[in-house]
């Protein structure tokens, strides 16, 4: 069932919905761990993306096996974006690949859904075991602390603008910039890009246009932090787009048979979830079929974006359920602050308290359950 066909909205007020979110989150957390552990020098990005997607497909196939009508699987294809690549790099077999090197700053981004209830996650780290210093340490620490501060701020009664301002202050404390105009979205069943959003580092025009919103009980958000050592401007680098999602609001009579066959498979297999062209048996036909679909906006592209060469971008993303008794973070990757030696720290006393408190709780929790974190926050 697609989001536009649903008559009744299912929320986390329902215990079964919460269970489905948690099931997806558990798989997402494990998938991130699997891909992270495989990210060694000499390993290709393509192989990591394939590993993540294969793990998600296999593990979601083990849940609700008797309920054939319940769809589950990849909610966002595994993307591995390195150094100044901001996001959405998930190459095809026919594309130029990238081989990881010691010292690369790696961002892994993926998502899982169970019955359309989406759990997204992203994490950043540097390849190799040595402590990280300099600008890589600055940007990773800034992004991590932004995520931890957001966990304290994304709660019922607060405004999305409070998060935006906090991120700007934290990033600036580390001589970094939040990536301009990037959005964190509310999640709903079958909907990865809900109407309420948090904007990063908006331009004056974006600030005027962006809708202010208050967080409410029983909402779900994918909080997505992207911080840069550079100007914070993400640009289309001209690399092939491989990740798309169907726009249920758009209709068009496709002219080419290849396009019609391709789009029919998209509707059947992915509904309105993001997908990768790599998921199609015949990549060449998929590359051909997607052109007409994207041209007429039946599909929305997730463009591969880059910051300036020589800069670094870090990303942390978590999914949070705004429960009646407090926010519940259901996805998180591991983070060891002792590995990142920055000369900077958060200057704002209140933000320092929020980010450190969240980080301290998370660090304590990670000693027992590194990747399976379900944390309530009532403060």
mmCIF file of C-alpha atoms in Angstrom:
data_model
loop_
_atom_site.group_PDB
_atom_site.id
_atom_site.type_symbol
_atom_site.label_atom_id
_atom_site.label_comp_id
_atom_site.label_asym_id
_atom_site.label_seq_id
_atom_site.Cartn_x
_atom_site.Cartn_y
_atom_site.Cartn_z
ATOM 1 C CA UNK A 1 0.000 0.000 0.000
ATOM 2 C CA UNK A 2 1.458 3.361 -0.960
ATOM 3 C CA UNK A 3 1.420 6.490 1.167
ATOM 4 C CA UNK A 4 -1.010 8.301 -1.109
ATOM 5 C CA UNK A 5 -3.503 5.417 -0.878
ATOM 6 C CA UNK A 6 -3.577 5.226 2.899
ATOM 7 C CA UNK A 7 -6.820 6.490 4.415
ATOM 8 C CA UNK A 8 -5.779 6.228 8.052
ATOM 9 C CA UNK A 9 -2.442 7.463 9.326
ATOM 10 C CA UNK A 10 -0.675 4.967 11.557
ATOM 11 C CA UNK A 11 1.470 6.598 14.248
ATOM 12 C CA UNK A 12 3.678 5.541 17.139
ATOM 13 C CA UNK A 13 0.677 5.920 19.448
ATOM 14 C CA UNK A 14 0.162 2.290 18.339
ATOM 15 C CA UNK A 15 2.524 -0.189 20.039
ATOM 16 C CA UNK A 16 2.706 -2.358 16.908
ATOM 17 C CA UNK A 17 3.950 0.619 14.891
ATOM 18 C CA UNK A 18 6.676 1.243 17.485
ATOM 19 C CA UNK A 19 7.645 -2.427 17.256
ATOM 20 C CA UNK A 20 7.992 -2.188 13.470
ATOM 21 C CA UNK A 21 10.152 0.916 13.769
ATOM 22 C CA UNK A 22 12.374 -0.867 16.302
ATOM 23 C CA UNK A 23 12.670 -3.968 14.122
ATOM 24 C CA UNK A 24 13.839 -1.850 11.212
ATOM 25 C CA UNK A 25 16.165 0.125 13.471
ATOM 26 C CA UNK A 26 17.803 -3.013 14.807
ATOM 27 C CA UNK A 27 18.567 -4.149 11.255
ATOM 28 C CA UNK A 28 19.799 -0.674 10.268
ATOM 29 C CA UNK A 29 22.139 -0.550 13.277
ATOM 30 C CA UNK A 30 23.503 -3.995 12.439
ATOM 31 C CA UNK A 31 23.898 -3.128 8.745
ATOM 32 C CA UNK A 32 25.904 -0.033 9.646
ATOM 33 C CA UNK A 33 28.142 -2.146 11.869
ATOM 34 C CA UNK A 34 28.705 -4.717 9.106
ATOM 35 C CA UNK A 35 29.646 -2.076 6.532
ATOM 36 C CA UNK A 36 31.811 -0.129 8.997
ATOM 37 C CA UNK A 37 33.797 -3.215 9.969
ATOM 38 C CA UNK A 38 34.416 -3.987 6.283
ATOM 39 C CA UNK A 39 35.637 -0.454 5.476
ATOM 40 C CA UNK A 40 39.389 -1.087 5.370
ATOM 41 C CA UNK A 41 42.170 0.267 3.135
ATOM 42 C CA UNK A 42 41.993 -1.356 -0.299
ATOM 43 C CA UNK A 43 38.236 -2.049 -0.116
ATOM 44 C CA UNK A 44 36.030 -0.604 -2.858
ATOM 45 C CA UNK A 45 33.040 1.618 -2.165
ATOM 46 C CA UNK A 46 30.922 -0.473 -4.550
ATOM 47 C CA UNK A 47 31.581 -3.630 -2.528
ATOM 48 C CA UNK A 48 30.577 -1.840 0.686
ATOM 49 C CA UNK A 49 27.323 -0.581 -0.848
ATOM 50 C CA UNK A 50 26.520 -4.071 -2.117
ATOM 51 C CA UNK A 51 27.322 -5.567 1.290
ATOM 52 C CA UNK A 52 25.024 -3.151 3.110
ATOM 53 C CA UNK A 53 22.111 -3.632 0.729
ATOM 54 C CA UNK A 54 22.495 -7.430 0.727
ATOM 55 C CA UNK A 55 22.508 -7.510 4.534
ATOM 56 C CA UNK A 56 19.363 -5.378 4.782
ATOM 57 C CA UNK A 57 17.541 -7.482 2.184
ATOM 58 C CA UNK A 58 18.487 -10.738 3.910
ATOM 59 C CA UNK A 59 17.611 -9.596 7.433
ATOM 60 C CA UNK A 60 14.294 -7.937 6.554
ATOM 61 C CA UNK A 61 13.369 -11.155 4.770
ATOM 62 C CA UNK A 62 13.412 -12.894 8.147
ATOM 63 C CA UNK A 63 10.716 -10.729 9.775
ATOM 64 C CA UNK A 64 6.943 -11.030 9.257
ATOM 65 C CA UNK A 65 7.549 -14.024 6.968
ATOM 66 C CA UNK A 66 3.954 -15.231 7.273
ATOM 67 C CA UNK A 67 2.425 -11.812 6.571
ATOM 68 C CA UNK A 68 3.002 -11.775 2.814
ATOM 69 C CA UNK A 69 1.198 -8.442 2.400
ATOM 70 C CA UNK A 70 3.725 -6.609 4.596
ATOM 71 C CA UNK A 71 6.509 -5.102 2.537
ATOM 72 C CA UNK A 72 9.916 -4.567 4.080
ATOM 73 C CA UNK A 73 13.455 -3.941 2.927
ATOM 74 C CA UNK A 74 15.713 -1.074 1.944
ATOM 75 C CA UNK A 75 14.370 2.394 2.772
ATOM 76 C CA UNK A 76 17.540 4.104 1.577
ATOM 77 C CA UNK A 77 20.252 2.307 -0.410
ATOM 78 C CA UNK A 78 23.677 2.092 1.191
ATOM 79 C CA UNK A 79 25.754 5.130 0.228
ATOM 80 C CA UNK A 80 29.439 5.521 1.063
ATOM 81 C CA UNK A 81 30.648 9.092 0.553
ATOM 82 C CA UNK A 82 34.337 9.810 1.140
ATOM 83 C CA UNK A 83 36.189 12.987 2.187
ATOM 84 C CA UNK A 84 34.721 15.991 0.305
ATOM 85 C CA UNK A 85 31.873 13.950 -1.202
ATOM 86 C CA UNK A 86 28.852 15.174 0.759
ATOM 87 C CA UNK A 87 26.289 12.453 0.083
ATOM 88 C CA UNK A 88 24.550 9.901 -2.167
ATOM 89 C CA UNK A 89 27.592 8.125 -3.657
ATOM 90 C CA UNK A 90 26.452 4.580 -4.434
ATOM 91 C CA UNK A 91 28.122 3.552 -7.718
ATOM 92 C CA UNK A 92 26.964 1.044 -10.299
ATOM 93 C CA UNK A 93 29.186 -1.753 -11.585
ATOM 94 C CA UNK A 94 29.610 0.276 -14.773
ATOM 95 C CA UNK A 95 30.659 3.449 -12.894
ATOM 96 C CA UNK A 96 34.129 4.530 -11.764
ATOM 97 C CA UNK A 97 34.634 3.081 -8.275
ATOM 98 C CA UNK A 98 36.640 4.407 -5.333
ATOM 99 C CA UNK A 99 39.084 2.360 -3.256
ATOM 100 C CA UNK A 100 39.424 3.328 0.395
ATOM 101 C CA UNK A 101 42.772 4.527 1.698
ATOM 102 C CA UNK A 102 44.151 4.901 5.188
ATOM 103 C CA UNK A 103 43.072 8.296 6.523
ATOM 104 C CA UNK A 104 39.932 8.639 4.388
ATOM 105 C CA UNK A 105 36.947 10.240 6.120
ATOM 106 C CA UNK A 106 34.050 7.886 5.369
ATOM 107 C CA UNK A 107 30.320 8.531 5.691
ATOM 108 C CA UNK A 108 27.974 5.520 5.579
ATOM 109 C CA UNK A 109 24.277 6.283 5.055
ATOM 110 C CA UNK A 110 21.469 3.699 4.825
ATOM 111 C CA UNK A 111 17.856 3.022 5.742
ATOM 112 C CA UNK A 112 15.505 0.130 6.506
ATOM 113 C CA UNK A 113 11.733 -0.143 6.559
ATOM 114 C CA UNK A 114 9.287 -2.667 7.960
ATOM 115 C CA UNK A 115 5.750 -2.195 6.619
ATOM 116 C CA UNK A 116 6.763 1.264 5.413
ATOM 117 C CA UNK A 117 7.983 2.444 8.833
ATOM 118 C CA UNK A 118 11.440 3.864 8.158
ATOM 119 C CA UNK A 119 14.607 3.789 10.267
ATOM 120 C CA UNK A 120 17.496 5.810 8.831
ATOM 121 C CA UNK A 121 21.083 6.004 10.053
ATOM 122 C CA UNK A 122 24.412 7.536 9.041
ATOM 123 C CA UNK A 123 27.806 7.622 10.711
ATOM 124 C CA UNK A 124 31.278 9.036 10.036
ATOM 125 C CA UNK A 125 34.749 7.733 10.838
ATOM 126 C CA UNK A 126 38.310 7.808 9.550
ATOM 127 C CA UNK A 127 39.823 4.663 8.016
ATOM 128 C CA UNK A 128 42.650 3.331 10.195
ATOM 129 C CA UNK A 129 43.222 2.948 13.926
ATOM 130 C CA UNK A 130 45.345 6.000 14.713
ATOM 131 C CA UNK A 131 43.881 8.935 16.670
ATOM 132 C CA UNK A 132 42.472 11.593 14.330
ATOM 133 C CA UNK A 133 43.692 15.187 14.536
ATOM 134 C CA UNK A 134 43.409 18.406 12.542
ATOM 135 C CA UNK A 135 40.451 19.300 10.362
ATOM 136 C CA UNK A 136 39.107 15.744 10.152
ATOM 137 C CA UNK A 137 38.840 15.644 13.937
ATOM 138 C CA UNK A 138 37.250 19.101 14.000
ATOM 139 C CA UNK A 139 34.510 18.256 11.519
ATOM 140 C CA UNK A 140 33.674 14.814 12.921
ATOM 141 C CA UNK A 141 33.501 16.121 16.473
ATOM 142 C CA UNK A 142 31.385 19.091 15.395
ATOM 143 C CA UNK A 143 28.925 16.876 13.503
ATOM 144 C CA UNK A 144 28.686 14.390 16.361
ATOM 145 C CA UNK A 145 28.011 17.118 18.928
ATOM 146 C CA UNK A 146 25.389 18.659 16.621
ATOM 147 C CA UNK A 147 23.600 15.302 16.537
ATOM 148 C CA UNK A 148 23.778 14.948 20.318
ATOM 149 C CA UNK A 149 22.458 18.487 20.835
ATOM 150 C CA UNK A 150 19.606 17.765 18.418
ATOM 151 C CA UNK A 151 18.596 14.782 20.513
ATOM 152 C CA UNK A 152 17.953 17.210 23.376
ATOM 153 C CA UNK A 153 16.167 19.754 21.178
ATOM 154 C CA UNK A 154 13.926 17.606 18.969
ATOM 155 C CA UNK A 155 11.158 17.167 21.514
ATOM 156 C CA UNK A 156 7.498 18.182 21.792
ATOM 157 C CA UNK A 157 7.023 21.917 22.259
ATOM 158 C CA UNK A 158 10.337 22.945 20.721
ATOM 159 C CA UNK A 159 10.693 24.619 17.313
ATOM 160 C CA UNK A 160 12.701 23.419 14.328
ATOM 161 C CA UNK A 161 14.478 26.798 14.258
ATOM 162 C CA UNK A 162 16.050 26.052 17.652
ATOM 163 C CA UNK A 163 17.878 23.087 16.129
ATOM 164 C CA UNK A 164 19.041 25.120 13.133
ATOM 165 C CA UNK A 165 20.547 27.814 15.352
ATOM 166 C CA UNK A 166 22.216 25.289 17.660
ATOM 167 C CA UNK A 167 23.884 23.534 14.724
ATOM 168 C CA UNK A 168 25.249 26.807 13.371
ATOM 169 C CA UNK A 169 26.753 27.715 16.756
ATOM 170 C CA UNK A 170 28.336 24.302 17.321
ATOM 171 C CA UNK A 171 29.787 24.120 13.796
ATOM 172 C CA UNK A 172 31.264 27.600 14.118
ATOM 173 C CA UNK A 173 32.898 26.643 17.437
ATOM 174 C CA UNK A 174 34.959 24.122 15.458
ATOM 175 C CA UNK A 175 35.682 26.567 12.599
ATOM 176 C CA UNK A 176 33.313 24.530 10.414
ATOM 177 C CA UNK A 177 30.035 25.170 8.570
ATOM 178 C CA UNK A 178 26.770 23.251 8.436
ATOM 179 C CA UNK A 179 26.140 22.283 4.809
ATOM 180 C CA UNK A 180 23.838 24.925 3.371
ATOM 181 C CA UNK A 181 20.167 24.085 2.847
ATOM 182 C CA UNK A 182 20.286 20.387 3.781
ATOM 183 C CA UNK A 183 17.084 19.078 5.380
ATOM 184 C CA UNK A 184 16.141 16.638 8.126
ATOM 185 C CA UNK A 185 12.657 15.240 7.509
ATOM 186 C CA UNK A 186 9.707 14.046 9.496
ATOM 187 C CA UNK A 187 8.998 10.382 8.719
ATOM 188 C CA UNK A 188 5.614 8.775 8.176
ATOM 189 C CA UNK A 189 4.545 5.369 6.923
ATOM 190 C CA UNK A 190 5.894 5.019 3.345
ATOM 191 C CA UNK A 191 7.082 8.655 3.452
ATOM 192 C CA UNK A 192 10.798 9.426 3.843
ATOM 193 C CA UNK A 193 10.426 13.161 3.195
ATOM 194 C CA UNK A 194 7.560 14.331 5.408
ATOM 195 C CA UNK A 195 6.314 17.914 5.471
ATOM 196 C CA UNK A 196 7.986 19.073 8.700
ATOM 197 C CA UNK A 197 11.714 19.676 8.272
ATOM 198 C CA UNK A 198 14.801 21.062 9.984
ATOM 199 C CA UNK A 199 17.013 23.138 7.693
ATOM 200 C CA UNK A 200 20.769 23.526 8.025
ATOM 201 C CA UNK A 201 22.577 26.826 7.562
ATOM 202 C CA UNK A 202 19.851 28.456 5.423
ATOM 203 C CA UNK A 203 20.490 31.356 3.078
ATOM 204 C CA UNK A 204 18.446 34.500 3.725
ATOM 205 C CA UNK A 205 15.940 33.399 1.090
ATOM 206 C CA UNK A 206 15.752 29.843 2.434
ATOM 207 C CA UNK A 207 15.190 31.229 5.927
ATOM 208 C CA UNK A 208 12.221 33.263 4.644
ATOM 209 C CA UNK A 209 10.768 30.359 2.672
ATOM 210 C CA UNK A 210 11.348 27.559 5.176
ATOM 211 C CA UNK A 211 8.275 26.783 7.238
ATOM 212 C CA UNK A 212 8.652 27.085 10.995
ATOM 213 C CA UNK A 213 7.238 24.084 12.811
ATOM 214 C CA UNK A 214 6.764 22.779 16.327
ATOM 215 C CA UNK A 215 7.647 19.197 17.218
ATOM 216 C CA UNK A 216 4.689 17.181 18.523
ATOM 217 C CA UNK A 217 4.129 13.956 20.430
ATOM 218 C CA UNK A 218 3.935 10.810 18.262
ATOM 219 C CA UNK A 219 5.975 12.299 15.416
ATOM 220 C CA UNK A 220 9.088 10.603 13.999
ATOM 221 C CA UNK A 221 12.159 12.334 12.558
ATOM 222 C CA UNK A 222 15.324 11.361 10.720
ATOM 223 C CA UNK A 223 17.748 13.912 12.150
ATOM 224 C CA UNK A 224 20.507 14.354 9.559
ATOM 225 C CA UNK A 225 23.607 16.430 10.347
ATOM 226 C CA UNK A 226 26.136 17.340 7.630
ATOM 227 C CA UNK A 227 29.076 19.549 8.609
ATOM 228 C CA UNK A 228 31.917 20.789 6.369
ATOM 229 C CA UNK A 229 35.404 22.145 6.954
ATOM 230 C CA UNK A 230 34.813 24.399 3.936
ATOM 231 C CA UNK A 231 32.184 26.937 2.924
ATOM 232 C CA UNK A 232 29.341 24.485 3.489
ATOM 233 C CA UNK A 233 28.161 24.620 -0.121
ATOM 234 C CA UNK A 234 27.270 21.272 -1.710
ATOM 235 C CA UNK A 235 27.548 21.168 -5.492
ATOM 236 C CA UNK A 236 26.541 18.727 -8.212
ATOM 237 C CA UNK A 237 29.869 17.317 -9.345
ATOM 238 C CA UNK A 238 28.507 15.749 -12.519
ATOM 239 C CA UNK A 239 28.749 12.164 -11.252
ATOM 240 C CA UNK A 240 26.012 9.798 -12.335
ATOM 241 C CA UNK A 241 22.942 9.834 -10.101
ATOM 242 C CA UNK A 242 22.124 6.266 -9.088
ATOM 243 C CA UNK A 243 19.597 6.759 -6.255
ATOM 244 C CA UNK A 244 16.015 7.834 -6.988
ATOM 245 C CA UNK A 245 12.547 7.714 -5.457
ATOM 246 C CA UNK A 246 9.123 7.739 -7.039
ATOM 247 C CA UNK A 247 7.020 10.882 -6.630
ATOM 248 C CA UNK A 248 3.449 9.574 -6.086
ATOM 249 C CA UNK A 249 2.003 13.027 -6.848
ATOM 250 C CA UNK A 250 3.272 13.043 -10.453
ATOM 251 C CA UNK A 251 1.776 11.296 -13.480
ATOM 252 C CA UNK A 252 2.920 11.069 -17.089
ATOM 253 C CA UNK A 253 2.323 8.726 -20.010
ATOM 254 C CA UNK A 254 5.789 7.348 -20.747
ATOM 255 C CA UNK A 255 6.536 7.000 -24.462
ATOM 256 C CA UNK A 256 9.382 4.484 -24.466
ATOM 257 C CA UNK A 257 8.688 0.818 -23.765
ATOM 258 C CA UNK A 258 11.959 0.519 -21.819
ATOM 259 C CA UNK A 259 10.845 3.392 -19.583
ATOM 260 C CA UNK A 260 7.400 1.867 -18.999
ATOM 261 C CA UNK A 261 8.832 -1.539 -18.082
ATOM 262 C CA UNK A 262 11.386 0.094 -15.782
ATOM 263 C CA UNK A 263 8.829 2.324 -14.045
ATOM 264 C CA UNK A 264 6.421 -0.579 -13.574
ATOM 265 C CA UNK A 265 9.166 -2.479 -11.759
ATOM 266 C CA UNK A 266 9.897 0.583 -9.604
ATOM 267 C CA UNK A 267 6.237 0.791 -8.550
ATOM 268 C CA UNK A 268 6.028 -2.929 -7.840
ATOM 269 C CA UNK A 269 9.285 -3.360 -5.933
ATOM 270 C CA UNK A 270 9.950 -0.035 -4.230
ATOM 271 C CA UNK A 271 6.667 1.906 -4.081
ATOM 272 C CA UNK A 272 7.762 5.383 -2.885
ATOM 273 C CA UNK A 273 11.000 4.283 -1.185
ATOM 274 C CA UNK A 274 14.388 5.414 -2.509
ATOM 275 C CA UNK A 275 16.165 2.770 -4.576
ATOM 276 C CA UNK A 276 19.403 2.293 -6.485
ATOM 277 C CA UNK A 277 19.713 1.447 -10.173
ATOM 278 C CA UNK A 278 22.109 -1.254 -8.977
ATOM 279 C CA UNK A 279 19.071 -3.196 -7.735
ATOM 280 C CA UNK A 280 17.958 -3.943 -11.296
ATOM 281 C CA UNK A 281 19.083 -7.144 -13.002
ATOM 282 C CA UNK A 282 19.909 -5.294 -16.229
ATOM 283 C CA UNK A 283 21.731 -2.102 -15.231
ATOM 284 C CA UNK A 284 21.994 -0.873 -18.814
ATOM 285 C CA UNK A 285 18.208 -0.994 -19.296
ATOM 286 C CA UNK A 286 17.711 0.678 -15.921
ATOM 287 C CA UNK A 287 20.099 3.478 -16.924
ATOM 288 C CA UNK A 288 18.098 3.942 -20.117
ATOM 289 C CA UNK A 289 14.647 3.687 -18.532
ATOM 290 C CA UNK A 290 15.344 6.140 -15.731
ATOM 291 C CA UNK A 291 16.077 9.026 -18.126
ATOM 292 C CA UNK A 292 12.511 9.616 -19.339
ATOM 293 C CA UNK A 293 11.071 8.977 -15.853
ATOM 294 C CA UNK A 294 13.358 11.573 -14.274
ATOM 295 C CA UNK A 295 12.880 14.065 -17.104
ATOM 296 C CA UNK A 296 9.130 14.125 -16.453
ATOM 297 C CA UNK A 297 9.600 14.131 -12.646
ATOM 298 C CA UNK A 298 8.049 10.728 -12.024
ATOM 299 C CA UNK A 299 11.273 10.047 -10.147
ATOM 300 C CA UNK A 300 13.181 12.389 -7.854
ATOM 301 C CA UNK A 301 16.991 12.154 -8.019
ATOM 302 C CA UNK A 302 19.320 12.010 -5.027
ATOM 303 C CA UNK A 303 22.189 13.870 -6.646
ATOM 304 C CA UNK A 304 25.799 13.085 -5.723
ATOM 305 C CA UNK A 305 27.046 16.296 -4.090
ATOM 306 C CA UNK A 306 30.565 17.509 -3.326
ATOM 307 C CA UNK A 307 32.209 20.210 -1.246
ATOM 308 C CA UNK A 308 35.410 21.808 -2.612
ATOM 309 C CA UNK A 309 38.370 19.503 -3.225
ATOM 310 C CA UNK A 310 40.574 19.265 -0.146
ATOM 311 C CA UNK A 311 37.748 19.876 2.337
ATOM 312 C CA UNK A 312 36.068 17.254 4.532
ATOM 313 C CA UNK A 313 32.405 16.602 5.292
ATOM 314 C CA UNK A 314 31.108 14.563 8.248
ATOM 315 C CA UNK A 315 27.598 13.169 8.679
ATOM 316 C CA UNK A 316 25.633 11.732 11.585
ATOM 317 C CA UNK A 317 21.998 10.697 11.218
ATOM 318 C CA UNK A 318 19.630 9.073 13.687
ATOM 319 C CA UNK A 319 15.933 8.249 13.836
ATOM 320 C CA UNK A 320 13.980 9.480 16.849
ATOM 321 C CA UNK A 321 10.432 8.673 17.978
ATOM 322 C CA UNK A 322 8.740 11.447 19.968
ATOM 323 C CA UNK A 323 7.010 9.226 22.507
ATOM 324 C CA UNK A 324 4.621 10.483 25.184
ATOM 325 C CA UNK A 325 7.260 9.838 27.880
ATOM 326 C CA UNK A 326 10.165 11.394 25.951
ATOM 327 C CA UNK A 327 12.151 11.160 22.707
ATOM 328 C CA UNK A 328 13.374 7.653 21.855
ATOM 329 C CA UNK A 329 16.451 7.379 19.627
ATOM 330 C CA UNK A 330 16.290 4.042 17.816
ATOM 331 C CA UNK A 331 19.296 4.250 15.475
ATOM 332 C CA UNK A 332 22.882 5.201 16.311
ATOM 333 C CA UNK A 333 26.352 4.206 15.221
ATOM 334 C CA UNK A 334 29.313 3.858 17.549
ATOM 335 C CA UNK A 335 31.473 6.875 18.337
ATOM 336 C CA UNK A 336 34.605 7.029 20.482
ATOM 337 C CA UNK A 337 35.363 10.683 21.313
ATOM 338 C CA UNK A 338 38.849 9.715 22.503
ATOM 339 C CA UNK A 339 39.830 8.951 18.894
ATOM 340 C CA UNK A 340 39.184 12.535 17.759
ATOM 341 C CA UNK A 341 41.599 15.147 19.082
ATOM 342 C CA UNK A 342 40.301 18.603 18.202
ATOM 343 C CA UNK A 343 41.761 21.844 19.521
ATOM 344 C CA UNK A 344 38.275 23.352 19.593
ATOM 345 C CA UNK A 345 35.200 22.878 21.766
ATOM 346 C CA UNK A 346 31.641 24.168 22.001
ATOM 347 C CA UNK A 347 31.634 27.715 23.380
ATOM 348 C CA UNK A 348 27.944 28.200 24.234
ATOM 349 C CA UNK A 349 27.461 26.968 27.865
ATOM 350 C CA UNK A 350 23.910 25.682 27.338
ATOM 351 C CA UNK A 351 24.776 23.852 24.116
ATOM 352 C CA UNK A 352 27.901 22.419 25.720
ATOM 353 C CA UNK A 353 25.720 20.989 28.489
ATOM 354 C CA UNK A 354 23.143 19.531 26.076
ATOM 355 C CA UNK A 355 25.662 17.903 23.757
ATOM 356 C CA UNK A 356 27.885 16.576 26.532
ATOM 357 C CA UNK A 357 24.953 15.173 28.507
ATOM 358 C CA UNK A 358 23.598 13.296 25.490
ATOM 359 C CA UNK A 359 27.086 12.115 24.527
ATOM 360 C CA UNK A 360 27.842 10.924 28.066
ATOM 361 C CA UNK A 361 24.634 8.903 28.247
ATOM 362 C CA UNK A 362 25.292 7.461 24.787
ATOM 363 C CA UNK A 363 28.911 6.575 25.651
ATOM 364 C CA UNK A 364 27.840 4.799 28.848
ATOM 365 C CA UNK A 365 25.194 2.909 26.945
ATOM 366 C CA UNK A 366 27.613 1.893 24.184
ATOM 367 C CA UNK A 367 29.753 0.001 26.691
ATOM 368 C CA UNK A 368 26.968 -2.544 26.959
ATOM 369 C CA UNK A 369 25.148 -2.366 23.621
ATOM 370 C CA UNK A 370 27.263 -0.695 20.965
ATOM 371 C CA UNK A 371 24.872 -0.674 18.032
ATOM 372 C CA UNK A 372 21.483 -1.550 19.494
ATOM 373 C CA UNK A 373 20.711 1.755 21.195
ATOM 374 C CA UNK A 374 17.196 2.625 22.260
ATOM 375 C CA UNK A 375 17.506 5.653 24.512
ATOM 376 C CA UNK A 376 14.768 7.682 26.189
ATOM 377 C CA UNK A 377 15.309 11.356 27.023
ATOM 378 C CA UNK A 378 12.871 13.157 29.297
ATOM 379 C CA UNK A 379 14.806 16.338 30.104
#
